[in-house]
Structures are given as C-alpha cells and as structure tokens.
Coordinates of C-alpha atoms in Angstrom, one line a residue:
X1 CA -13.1 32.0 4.2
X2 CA -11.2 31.3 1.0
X3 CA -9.0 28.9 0.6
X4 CA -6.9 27.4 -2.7
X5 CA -9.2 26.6 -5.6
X6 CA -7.8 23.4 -6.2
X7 CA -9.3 22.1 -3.3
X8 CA -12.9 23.0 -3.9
X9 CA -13.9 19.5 -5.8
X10 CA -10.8 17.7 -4.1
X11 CA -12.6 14.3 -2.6
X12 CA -11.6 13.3 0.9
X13 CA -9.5 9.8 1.2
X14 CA -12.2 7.3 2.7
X15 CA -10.0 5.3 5.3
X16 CA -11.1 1.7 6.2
X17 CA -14.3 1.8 9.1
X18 CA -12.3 1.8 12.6
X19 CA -13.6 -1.0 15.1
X20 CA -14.1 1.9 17.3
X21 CA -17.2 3.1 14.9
X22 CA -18.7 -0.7 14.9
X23 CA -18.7 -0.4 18.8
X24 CA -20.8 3.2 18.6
X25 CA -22.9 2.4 16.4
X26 CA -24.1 -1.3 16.6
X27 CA -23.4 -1.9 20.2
X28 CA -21.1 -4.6 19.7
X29 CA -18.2 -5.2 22.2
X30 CA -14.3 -4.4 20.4
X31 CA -13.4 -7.8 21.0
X32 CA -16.5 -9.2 19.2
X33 CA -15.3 -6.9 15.9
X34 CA -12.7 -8.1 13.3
X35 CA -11.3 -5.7 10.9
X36 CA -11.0 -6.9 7.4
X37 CA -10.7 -4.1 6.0
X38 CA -7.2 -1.7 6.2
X39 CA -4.8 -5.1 5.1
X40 CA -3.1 -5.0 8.7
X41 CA -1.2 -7.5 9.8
X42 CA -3.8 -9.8 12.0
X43 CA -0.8 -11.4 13.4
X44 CA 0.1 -8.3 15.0
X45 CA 3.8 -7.7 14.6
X46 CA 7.1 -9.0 15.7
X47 CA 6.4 -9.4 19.5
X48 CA 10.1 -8.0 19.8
X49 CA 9.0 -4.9 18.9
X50 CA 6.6 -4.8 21.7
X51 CA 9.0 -5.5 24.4
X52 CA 11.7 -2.7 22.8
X53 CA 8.8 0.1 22.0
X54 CA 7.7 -0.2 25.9
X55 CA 11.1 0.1 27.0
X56 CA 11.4 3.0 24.5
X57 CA 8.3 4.5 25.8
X58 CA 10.2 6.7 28.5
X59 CA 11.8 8.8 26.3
X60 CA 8.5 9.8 25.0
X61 CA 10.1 13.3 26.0
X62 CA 12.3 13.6 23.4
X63 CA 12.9 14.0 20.0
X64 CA 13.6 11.1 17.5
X65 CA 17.1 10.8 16.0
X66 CA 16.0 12.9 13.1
X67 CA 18.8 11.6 11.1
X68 CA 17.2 8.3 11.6
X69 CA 20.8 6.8 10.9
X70 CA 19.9 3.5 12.5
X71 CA 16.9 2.9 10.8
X72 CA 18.7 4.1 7.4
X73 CA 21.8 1.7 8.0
X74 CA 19.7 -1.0 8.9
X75 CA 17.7 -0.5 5.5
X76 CA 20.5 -0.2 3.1
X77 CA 22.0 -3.2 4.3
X78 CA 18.4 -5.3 3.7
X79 CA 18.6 -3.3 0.2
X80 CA 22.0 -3.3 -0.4
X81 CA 22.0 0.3 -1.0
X82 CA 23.8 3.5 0.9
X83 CA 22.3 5.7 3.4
X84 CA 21.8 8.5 0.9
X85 CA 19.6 6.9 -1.3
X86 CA 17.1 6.3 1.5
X87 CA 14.8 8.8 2.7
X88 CA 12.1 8.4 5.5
X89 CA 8.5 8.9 5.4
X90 CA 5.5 8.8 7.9
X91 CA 4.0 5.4 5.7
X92 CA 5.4 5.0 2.7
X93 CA 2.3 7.5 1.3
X94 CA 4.0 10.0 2.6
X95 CA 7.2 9.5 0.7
X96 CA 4.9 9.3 -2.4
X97 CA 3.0 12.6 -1.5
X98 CA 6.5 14.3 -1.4
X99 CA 7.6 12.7 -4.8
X100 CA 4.4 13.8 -6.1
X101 CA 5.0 17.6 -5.2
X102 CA 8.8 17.6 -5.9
X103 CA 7.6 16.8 -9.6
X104 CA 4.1 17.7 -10.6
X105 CA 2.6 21.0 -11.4
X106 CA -0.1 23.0 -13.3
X107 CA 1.6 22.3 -16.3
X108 CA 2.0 18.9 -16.3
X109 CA 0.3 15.3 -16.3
X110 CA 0.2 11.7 -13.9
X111 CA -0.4 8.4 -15.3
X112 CA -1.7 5.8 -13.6
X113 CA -3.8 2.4 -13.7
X114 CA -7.2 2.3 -14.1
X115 CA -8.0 1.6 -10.5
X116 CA -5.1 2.1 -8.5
X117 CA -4.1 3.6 -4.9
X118 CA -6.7 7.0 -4.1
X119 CA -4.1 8.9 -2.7
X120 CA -1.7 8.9 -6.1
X121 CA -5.0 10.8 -7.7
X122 CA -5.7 13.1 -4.7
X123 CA -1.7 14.3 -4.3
X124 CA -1.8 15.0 -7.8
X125 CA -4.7 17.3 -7.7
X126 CA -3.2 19.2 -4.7
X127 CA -0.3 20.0 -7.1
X128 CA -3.1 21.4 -9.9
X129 CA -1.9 18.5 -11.9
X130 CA -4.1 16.5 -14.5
X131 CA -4.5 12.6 -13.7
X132 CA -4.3 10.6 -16.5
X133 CA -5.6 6.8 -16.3
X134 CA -5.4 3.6 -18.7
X135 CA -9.0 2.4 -20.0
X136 CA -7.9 -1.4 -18.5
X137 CA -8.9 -1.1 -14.5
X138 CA -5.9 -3.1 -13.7
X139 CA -2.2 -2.5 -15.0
X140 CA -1.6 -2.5 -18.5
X141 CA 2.0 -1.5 -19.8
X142 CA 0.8 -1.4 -23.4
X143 CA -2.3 0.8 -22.8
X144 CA 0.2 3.0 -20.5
X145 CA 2.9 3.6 -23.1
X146 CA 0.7 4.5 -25.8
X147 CA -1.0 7.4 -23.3
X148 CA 2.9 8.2 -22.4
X149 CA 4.1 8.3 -25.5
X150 CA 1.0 10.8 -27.0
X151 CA 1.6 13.0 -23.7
X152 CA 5.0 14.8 -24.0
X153 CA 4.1 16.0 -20.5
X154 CA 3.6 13.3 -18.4
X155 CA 5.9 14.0 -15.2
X156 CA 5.2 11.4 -13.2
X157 CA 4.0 7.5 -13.7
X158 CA 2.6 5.6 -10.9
X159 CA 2.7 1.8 -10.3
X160 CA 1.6 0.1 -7.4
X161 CA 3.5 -3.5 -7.8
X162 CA 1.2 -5.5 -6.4
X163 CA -1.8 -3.1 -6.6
X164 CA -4.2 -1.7 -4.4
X165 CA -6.4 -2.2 -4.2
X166 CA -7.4 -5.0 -6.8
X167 CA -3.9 -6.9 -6.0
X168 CA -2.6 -8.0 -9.4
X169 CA 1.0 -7.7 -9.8
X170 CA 3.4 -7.3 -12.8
X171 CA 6.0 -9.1 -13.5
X172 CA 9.5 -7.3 -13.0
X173 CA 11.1 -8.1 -16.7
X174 CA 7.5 -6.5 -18.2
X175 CA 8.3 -3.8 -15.8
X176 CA 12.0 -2.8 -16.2
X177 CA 10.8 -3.7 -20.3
X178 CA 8.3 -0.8 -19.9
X179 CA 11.2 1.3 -17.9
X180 CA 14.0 1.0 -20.9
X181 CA 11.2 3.2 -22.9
X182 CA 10.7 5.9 -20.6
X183 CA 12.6 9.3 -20.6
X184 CA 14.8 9.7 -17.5
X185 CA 13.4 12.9 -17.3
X186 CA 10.0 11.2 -16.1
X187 CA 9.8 10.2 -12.4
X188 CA 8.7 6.3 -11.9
X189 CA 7.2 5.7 -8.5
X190 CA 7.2 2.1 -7.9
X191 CA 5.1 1.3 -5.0
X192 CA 5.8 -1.8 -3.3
X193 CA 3.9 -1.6 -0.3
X194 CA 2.9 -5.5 -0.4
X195 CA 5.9 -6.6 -2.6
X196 CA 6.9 -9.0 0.2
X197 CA 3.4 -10.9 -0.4
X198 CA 4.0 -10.7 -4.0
X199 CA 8.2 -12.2 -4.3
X200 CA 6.8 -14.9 -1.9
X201 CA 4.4 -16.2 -4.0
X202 CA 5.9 -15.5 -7.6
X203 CA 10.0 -14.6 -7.3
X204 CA 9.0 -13.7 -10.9
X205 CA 7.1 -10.5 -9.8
X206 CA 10.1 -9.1 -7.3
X207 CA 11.6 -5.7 -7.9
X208 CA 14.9 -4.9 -6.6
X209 CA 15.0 -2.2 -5.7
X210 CA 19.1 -1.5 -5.9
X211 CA 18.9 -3.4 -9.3
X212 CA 16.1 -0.5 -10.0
X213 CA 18.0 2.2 -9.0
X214 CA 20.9 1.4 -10.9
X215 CA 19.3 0.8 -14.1
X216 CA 16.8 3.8 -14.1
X217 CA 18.2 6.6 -12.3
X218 CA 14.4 8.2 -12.5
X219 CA 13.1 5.9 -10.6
X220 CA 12.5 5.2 -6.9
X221 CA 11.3 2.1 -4.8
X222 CA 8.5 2.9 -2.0
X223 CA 8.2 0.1 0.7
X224 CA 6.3 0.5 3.9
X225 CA 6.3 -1.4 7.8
X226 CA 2.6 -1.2 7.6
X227 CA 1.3 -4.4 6.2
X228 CA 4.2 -7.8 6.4
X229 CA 5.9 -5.9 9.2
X230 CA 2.7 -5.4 11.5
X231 CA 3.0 -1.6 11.9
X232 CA 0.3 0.2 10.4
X233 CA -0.1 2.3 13.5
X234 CA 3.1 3.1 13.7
X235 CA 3.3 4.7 10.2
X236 CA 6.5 4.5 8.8
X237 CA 7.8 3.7 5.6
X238 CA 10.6 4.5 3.2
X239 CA 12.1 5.5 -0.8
X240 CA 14.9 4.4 -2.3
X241 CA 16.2 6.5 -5.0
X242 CA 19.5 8.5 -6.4
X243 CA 20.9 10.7 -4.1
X244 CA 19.8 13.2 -6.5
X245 CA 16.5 12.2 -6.1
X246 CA 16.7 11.9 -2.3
X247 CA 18.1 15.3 -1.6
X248 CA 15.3 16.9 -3.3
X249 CA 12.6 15.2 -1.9
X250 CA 14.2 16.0 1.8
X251 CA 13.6 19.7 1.3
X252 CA 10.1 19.1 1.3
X253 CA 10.7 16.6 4.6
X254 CA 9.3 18.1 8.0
X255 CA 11.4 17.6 10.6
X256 CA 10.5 14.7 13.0
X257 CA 8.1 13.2 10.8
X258 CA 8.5 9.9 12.6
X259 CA 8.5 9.5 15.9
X260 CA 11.7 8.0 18.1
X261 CA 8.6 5.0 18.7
X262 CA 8.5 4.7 15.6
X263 CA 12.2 4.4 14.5
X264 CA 12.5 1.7 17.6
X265 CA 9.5 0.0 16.4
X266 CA 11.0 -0.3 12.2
X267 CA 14.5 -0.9 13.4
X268 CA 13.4 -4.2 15.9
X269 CA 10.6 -5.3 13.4
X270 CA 14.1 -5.6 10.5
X271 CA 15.5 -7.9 12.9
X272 CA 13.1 -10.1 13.3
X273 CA 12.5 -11.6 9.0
X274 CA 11.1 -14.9 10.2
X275 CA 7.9 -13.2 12.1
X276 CA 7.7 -11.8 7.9
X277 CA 8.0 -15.2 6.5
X278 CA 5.4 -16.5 9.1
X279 CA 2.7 -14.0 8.5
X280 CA 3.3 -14.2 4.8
X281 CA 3.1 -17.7 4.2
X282 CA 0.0 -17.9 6.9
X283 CA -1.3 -15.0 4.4
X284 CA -1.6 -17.5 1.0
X285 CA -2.2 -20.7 3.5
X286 CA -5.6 -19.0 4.5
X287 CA -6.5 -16.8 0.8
X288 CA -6.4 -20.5 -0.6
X289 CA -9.6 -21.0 1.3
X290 CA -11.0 -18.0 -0.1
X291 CA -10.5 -18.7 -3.3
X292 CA -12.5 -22.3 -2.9
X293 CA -15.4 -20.4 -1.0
X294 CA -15.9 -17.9 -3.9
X295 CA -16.1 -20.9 -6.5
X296 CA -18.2 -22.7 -4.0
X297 CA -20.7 -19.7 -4.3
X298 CA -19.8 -19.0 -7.7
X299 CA -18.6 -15.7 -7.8
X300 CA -15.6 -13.7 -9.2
X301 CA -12.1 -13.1 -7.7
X302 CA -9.0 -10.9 -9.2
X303 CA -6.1 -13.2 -8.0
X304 CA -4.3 -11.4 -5.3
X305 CA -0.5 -11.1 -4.8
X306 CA -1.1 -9.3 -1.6
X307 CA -2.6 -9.8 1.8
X308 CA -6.6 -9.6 0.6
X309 CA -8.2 -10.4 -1.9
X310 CA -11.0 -8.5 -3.8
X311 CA -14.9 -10.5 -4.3
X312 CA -16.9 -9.5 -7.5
X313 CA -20.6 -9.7 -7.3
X314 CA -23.2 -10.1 -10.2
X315 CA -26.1 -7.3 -11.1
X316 CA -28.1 -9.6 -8.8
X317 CA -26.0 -8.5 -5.4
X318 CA -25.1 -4.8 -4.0
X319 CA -21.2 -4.3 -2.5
X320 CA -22.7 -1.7 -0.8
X321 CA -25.8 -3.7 1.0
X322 CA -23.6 -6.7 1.4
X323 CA -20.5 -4.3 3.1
X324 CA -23.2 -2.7 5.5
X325 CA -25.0 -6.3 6.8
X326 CA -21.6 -7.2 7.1
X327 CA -20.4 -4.2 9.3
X328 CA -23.7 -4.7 11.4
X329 CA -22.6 -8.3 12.2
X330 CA -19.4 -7.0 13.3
X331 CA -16.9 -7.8 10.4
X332 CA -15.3 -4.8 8.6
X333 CA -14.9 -4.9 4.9
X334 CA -14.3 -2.2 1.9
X335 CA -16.7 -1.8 -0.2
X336 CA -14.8 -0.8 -4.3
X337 CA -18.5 0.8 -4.7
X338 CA -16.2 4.1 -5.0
X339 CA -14.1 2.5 -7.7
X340 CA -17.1 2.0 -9.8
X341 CA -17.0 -1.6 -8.8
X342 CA -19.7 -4.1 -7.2
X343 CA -17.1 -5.5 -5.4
X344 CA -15.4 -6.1 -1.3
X345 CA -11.9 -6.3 -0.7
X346 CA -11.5 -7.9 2.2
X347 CA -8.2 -8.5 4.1
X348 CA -6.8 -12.3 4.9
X349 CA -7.5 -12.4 8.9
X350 CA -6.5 -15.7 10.8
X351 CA -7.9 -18.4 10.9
X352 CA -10.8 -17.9 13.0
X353 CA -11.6 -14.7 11.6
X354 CA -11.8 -15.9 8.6
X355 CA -13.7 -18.6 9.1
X356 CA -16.7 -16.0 10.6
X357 CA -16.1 -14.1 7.8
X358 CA -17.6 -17.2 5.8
X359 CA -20.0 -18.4 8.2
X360 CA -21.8 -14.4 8.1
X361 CA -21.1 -14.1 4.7
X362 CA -23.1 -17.1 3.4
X363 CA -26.1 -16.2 5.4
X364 CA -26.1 -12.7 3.7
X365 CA -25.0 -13.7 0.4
X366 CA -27.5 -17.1 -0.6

C-alpha cells in the first residue's frame, strides 16, 4: 500500500518506557518501579481533582461541553485574557501540531534550537516543511536571528521556554528583545509547558502570556496541565493567541478532543494553586540534592529551570548502558543517546525515589 511520501523517513516519537514494560520484561512488581522519566508530577495531582473526576465519571456517556466554556473562563481569568484568545488542545502538543499545520508548507522553513522538543521537528515534516536548527544545542537568540534573517521563508519559530528537554530557560526581556525583530508575518510558538518551574525559580525568566499577545500579535503562548498540574494522563492543554490566530487554528480542531474527564479534571486542578506552589517548590528542594550528587561524582549538569534535570557523562561512561542497568533495577530514565548526547534526563521524584535513584546509580556509575 502507498501511502504519503513524506512519511517514508518520518521517525517515530520515542515516548518515555511505561512502568508497565519494566513489570513484562524484568519481572519486577509496579509498585517496586519509579518512573523518572516522562517529568510527571510524582506528587500526583490536586487530590480535588480525584474526588470531582470520580463524581464526573457517570457521565462517561456523554459528550464533553465542546465549547469548553468553563475551562476557557476559568483560563482567561488566571491569564487575564478573553475566551477567544484561548483555544483547547489534547496536551498542549497538540495545540502546537495544529499551529504547525495552520502555517507550514512545502514551501516554507521551521527554526528551532539545537536540541529542542521531537515533536516540533516531526510536525514539521508532516507538513513537507524543511527544519532548520541553530549550531548551539541549547537556545541561542543571536545564532537564531542570523539563520532568520538569511531565510526570507522561515514561517514558523519554535521556543520551548524552559526547554525540553535539556531545561535551560531564557530570560523574557532577551525574548520579547528577539520578538521586536521578527516579521509579524512569522508565527512565534512559545512553549511554556514548565514555565511554572521556571517563574518560580527566576521571576526573571516569566512570559506573560497577555503581555505577549499584546505586544506581538504573531505570537501565541502554549501551556499544558501535564507536568505542575499533575495531569499528564489526562492530556489537556491550551494556546493563547489573537483571535485571529485562534479562529484559524479551530478549523483544524476535531471536535471533542478533550474529554468531559478531562475538562473536570483542568477546571478543579485551576482551583486548587497551592497543590502548584507545593509540588514546585518540593521540585527545586529535592534537584538541589542532585546537583551536589553530580559534583560528588564529578560529572556534568545543564542547570534545569524545570522539573528534571539532564546528567552528562565522559567518553569513559555509555547513557545508553547506564539507562538500561538502570531500567533493569527498576528506575526509568531517558537516555539523550537520540539527541546525539551521552547524557540521562531524569525527572525530580520525591524524596524517596530519589534517594534510590542515588543509591542504584552509584553502584552502576563508580
């Protein structure tokens, strides 16, 4: 069977090792796995979401509210923006896969870091566009506006503020500084998915995303319920953006792309900002102590304004070998071996689960 050329050397996204793999293949028991290795929440979320997603759970029958006007309201007011600049997405990915088609073509070009989010290449190529990358691995505003600026027909630039997955983040003046020089005929996708790590631990890196909006009217803010919020599963996420913007993107929208679990889950998990502040500050509490065992075993780390944080390994160690012995002891990691790095990035469990992490790790590592 034939299908669309562009597909034929299209790679596959590699998605984080479920626990439920670990079980099948090692023989461990679920509860003796912890995944380190998707940046989920271990906290779990707000535990009033649980109670109002069980009591939702009867009308699994029906439909979601596919005007998600609840949800919508209950975002513009956290954003201070209007319903109509807010548009829905199954994970915030999703939003970006649409802004990605709405815009990019045969004809046309996407910049993007160095190393950078998979899925902002692999949309891309789906749309027969070229990718174009900075020589700098991690974000680099200079590097990018020289390749924007010799590239008349670059449609679309992607920045992942903080970045996945290496987790540096930019600061928002160098940002909006970078913005001023774009043409508002280019779409800017800024993807905040962990921006509520980042503004915790440096205000100085915080986009707003109304403040955005306003000032660059080709521009629109991604943000997500899957990582502070606790709701990877769920998969929801959002854009903000000019109406303009928004009304485009919903024609390429399926209907019901959420579920109504899923709106229930996003609106509750809003209400409830100090579970956010907990897991947050819990987050940098416990990536302090990863940052003194790396210098304790003297290796390298990219500081993180995110929930994990990336290890760099000499000549003398394998990320791939070290990732597998790890995955065999029961703790999931991702191995940047597909990034062309020797390098893990593993998420900030809890307490305990990091504490294993180190125990295993020094007995594969030394």
């Amino acid at each position: 069977m034939q299908f669309n050329g562009i597909l034929a050397n299209l790679k596959t996204y590699e998605a984080g090792k479920p626990i439920e793999l670990v079980v099948r293949e090692y023989g461990i028991e679920a509860k003796d796995v912890i995944k380190l290795a998707s940046n989920e929440n271990p906290r779990g979320c707000s535990p009033k979401v649980i109670e109002a997603v069980r009591a939702e759970a009867v009308h699994m029958n029906r439909y979601p509210d596919d005007s998600m006007y609840e949800l919508k309201e209950s975002l513009a007011k956290k954003y201070h923006v209007e319903d109509k600049n807010i548009i829905i997405g199954s994970g915030s990915d999703q939003v970006i896969e649409i802004a990605i088609h709405a815009k990019a073509n045969a004809n046309t070009k996407v910049l993007m870091a160095g190393i950078t989010f998979a899925m902002y290449e692999i949309y891309a190529l789906q749309t027969g566009a070229k990718v174009l990358r900075t020589p700098s691995a991690q974000h680099n505003l200079k590097e990018m506006l020289e390749i924007y600026k010799a590239n008349k027909d670059i449609s679309i630039i992607m920045l992942c503020i903080p970045n996945n997955p290496l987790g540096e983040c930019l600061d928002a003046k160098d940002v909006y500084a970078f913005l001023d020089q774009i043409d508002k005929e280019t779409l800017v996708v800024v993807d905040a998915a962990y921006l509520e790590y980042a503004r915790f631990k440096d205000p100085a890196k915080n986009i707003d995303s109304q403040e955005l909006i306003t000032k660059y009217p080709n521009a629109i803010y991604t943000g997500t319920f899957s990582k502070a919020y606790g709701l990877g599963g769920m998969r929801c996420g959002y854009g903000i953006a000019q109406p303009e913007i928004i009304q485009t993107f919903l024609k390429l929208r399926a209907p019901f792309n959420i579920t109504n679990l899923t709106l229930k889950a996003a609106i509750v998990a809003l209400s409830d900002e100090a579970f956010v502040d907990a897991s947050v500050k819990e987050n940098f509490e416990q990536m302090s102590a990863y940052e003194a065992f790396a210098k304790e075993l003297g290796f390298k780390v990219i500081e993180s304004y995110t929930n994990f944080i990336v290890l760099e390994f000499d000549a003398s160690k394998n990320s791939g070998a070290i990732a597998q012995k790890l995955m065999e002891k029961g703790i999931i990691v991702r191995n940047l071996g597909s990034y062309g790095m020797n390098a893990i990035r593993v998420t900030i469990g809890t307490p305990e689960q990091n504490a294993r992490f180190f125990e295993c790790f020094k007995t594969l590592y030394m």
